[in-house]
Amino acid sequence: MPTLKMRAVTQQLTSTKSIFKMMIQLMNES
C-alpha cells in the first residue's frame, strides 16, 4: 500500500515538472 502512494506522489512530481518545462518554453518563445 505505501508503495502505491509513493508512486502516485512521484507521478504528481513528474507531471508538475513537465508543466514547469512547458511554461519555461512558452516564456522563452515570447
mmCIF file of N, CA and C in Angstrom:
data_model
loop_
_atom_site.group_PDB
_atom_site.id
_atom_site.type_symbol
_atom_site.label_atom_id
_atom_site.label_comp_id
_atom_site.label_asym_id
_atom_site.label_seq_id
_atom_site.Cartn_x
_atom_site.Cartn_y
_atom_site.Cartn_z
ATOM 1 N N MET A 1 0.828 -1.215 0.000
ATOM 2 C CA MET A 1 0.000 0.000 0.000
ATOM 3 C C MET A 1 0.861 1.264 0.000
ATOM 4 N N PRO A 2 1.854 1.353 0.891
ATOM 5 C CA PRO A 2 2.709 2.562 0.901
ATOM 6 C C PRO A 2 3.405 2.775 -0.442
ATOM 7 N N THR A 3 3.797 1.677 -1.095
ATOM 8 C CA THR A 3 4.494 1.808 -2.377
ATOM 9 C C THR A 3 3.583 2.450 -3.412
ATOM 10 N N LEU A 4 2.297 2.119 -3.375
ATOM 11 C CA LEU A 4 1.350 2.717 -4.320
ATOM 12 C C LEU A 4 1.280 4.219 -4.111
ATOM 13 N N LYS A 5 1.261 4.634 -2.844
ATOM 14 C CA LYS A 5 1.184 6.062 -2.533
ATOM 15 C C LYS A 5 2.446 6.757 -3.032
ATOM 16 N N MET A 6 3.591 6.123 -2.811
ATOM 17 C CA MET A 6 4.854 6.717 -3.257
ATOM 18 C C MET A 6 4.833 6.913 -4.768
ATOM 19 N N ARG A 7 4.329 5.915 -5.479
ATOM 20 C CA ARG A 7 4.284 6.004 -6.945
ATOM 21 C C ARG A 7 3.390 7.155 -7.377
ATOM 22 N N ALA A 8 2.266 7.331 -6.688
ATOM 23 C CA ALA A 8 1.341 8.414 -7.031
ATOM 24 C C ALA A 8 2.008 9.764 -6.808
ATOM 25 N N VAL A 9 2.737 9.890 -5.694
ATOM 26 C CA VAL A 9 3.426 11.151 -5.396
ATOM 27 C C VAL A 9 4.487 11.422 -6.453
ATOM 28 N N THR A 10 5.233 10.380 -6.825
ATOM 29 C CA THR A 10 6.271 10.547 -7.842
ATOM 30 C C THR A 10 5.656 10.990 -9.159
ATOM 31 N N GLN A 11 4.504 10.394 -9.509
ATOM 32 C CA GLN A 11 3.823 10.764 -10.757
ATOM 33 C C GLN A 11 3.416 12.233 -10.716
ATOM 34 N N GLN A 12 2.910 12.674 -9.558
ATOM 35 C CA GLN A 12 2.495 14.074 -9.436
ATOM 36 C C GLN A 12 3.693 14.990 -9.633
ATOM 37 N N LEU A 13 4.826 14.645 -9.013
ATOM 38 C CA LEU A 13 6.019 15.480 -9.122
ATOM 39 C C LEU A 13 6.475 15.550 -10.573
ATOM 40 N N THR A 14 6.440 14.407 -11.263
ATOM 41 C CA THR A 14 6.881 14.374 -12.656
ATOM 42 C C THR A 14 5.990 15.248 -13.531
ATOM 43 N N SER A 15 4.681 15.152 -13.328
ATOM 44 C CA SER A 15 3.751 15.952 -14.138
ATOM 45 C C SER A 15 3.948 17.436 -13.857
ATOM 46 N N THR A 16 4.187 17.765 -12.581
ATOM 47 C CA THR A 16 4.410 19.173 -12.222
ATOM 48 C C THR A 16 5.677 19.678 -12.898
ATOM 49 N N LYS A 17 6.716 18.826 -12.922
ATOM 50 C CA LYS A 17 7.981 19.228 -13.539
ATOM 51 C C LYS A 17 7.785 19.484 -15.027
ATOM 52 N N SER A 18 7.011 18.624 -15.690
ATOM 53 C CA SER A 18 6.778 18.798 -17.131
ATOM 54 C C SER A 18 5.989 20.071 -17.394
ATOM 55 N N ILE A 19 5.047 20.399 -16.490
ATOM 56 C CA ILE A 19 4.264 21.633 -16.656
ATOM 57 C C ILE A 19 5.193 22.836 -16.560
ATOM 58 N N PHE A 20 6.130 22.793 -15.594
ATOM 59 C CA PHE A 20 7.078 23.898 -15.450
ATOM 60 C C PHE A 20 7.916 24.033 -16.715
ATOM 61 N N LYS A 21 8.326 22.892 -17.270
ATOM 62 C CA LYS A 21 9.129 22.920 -18.502
ATOM 63 C C LYS A 21 8.355 23.606 -19.616
ATOM 64 N N MET A 22 7.079 23.269 -19.759
ATOM 65 C CA MET A 22 6.248 23.874 -20.801
ATOM 66 C C MET A 22 6.128 25.380 -20.591
ATOM 67 N N MET A 23 5.941 25.788 -19.337
ATOM 68 C CA MET A 23 5.807 27.216 -19.034
ATOM 69 C C MET A 23 7.090 27.960 -19.395
ATOM 70 N N ILE A 24 8.234 27.359 -19.064
ATOM 71 C CA ILE A 24 9.522 27.996 -19.367
ATOM 72 C C ILE A 24 9.683 28.116 -20.878
ATOM 73 N N GLN A 25 9.296 27.063 -21.616
ATOM 74 C CA GLN A 25 9.412 27.106 -23.078
ATOM 75 C C GLN A 25 8.557 28.233 -23.641
ATOM 76 N N LEU A 26 7.333 28.376 -23.141
ATOM 77 C CA LEU A 26 6.437 29.426 -23.631
ATOM 78 C C LEU A 26 7.035 30.800 -23.350
ATOM 79 N N MET A 27 7.611 30.979 -22.168
ATOM 80 C CA MET A 27 8.202 32.270 -21.810
ATOM 81 C C MET A 27 9.398 32.576 -22.708
ATOM 82 N N ASN A 28 10.171 31.540 -23.042
ATOM 83 C CA ASN A 28 11.336 31.747 -23.894
ATOM 84 C C ASN A 28 10.911 32.135 -25.310
ATOM 85 N N GLU A 29 9.809 31.563 -25.785
ATOM 86 C CA GLU A 29 9.353 31.848 -27.153
ATOM 87 C C GLU A 29 8.858 33.283 -27.295
ATOM 88 N N SER A 30 8.169 33.781 -26.275
ATOM 89 C CA SER A 30 7.590 35.128 -26.386
ATOM 90 C C SER A 30 8.663 36.203 -26.259
#
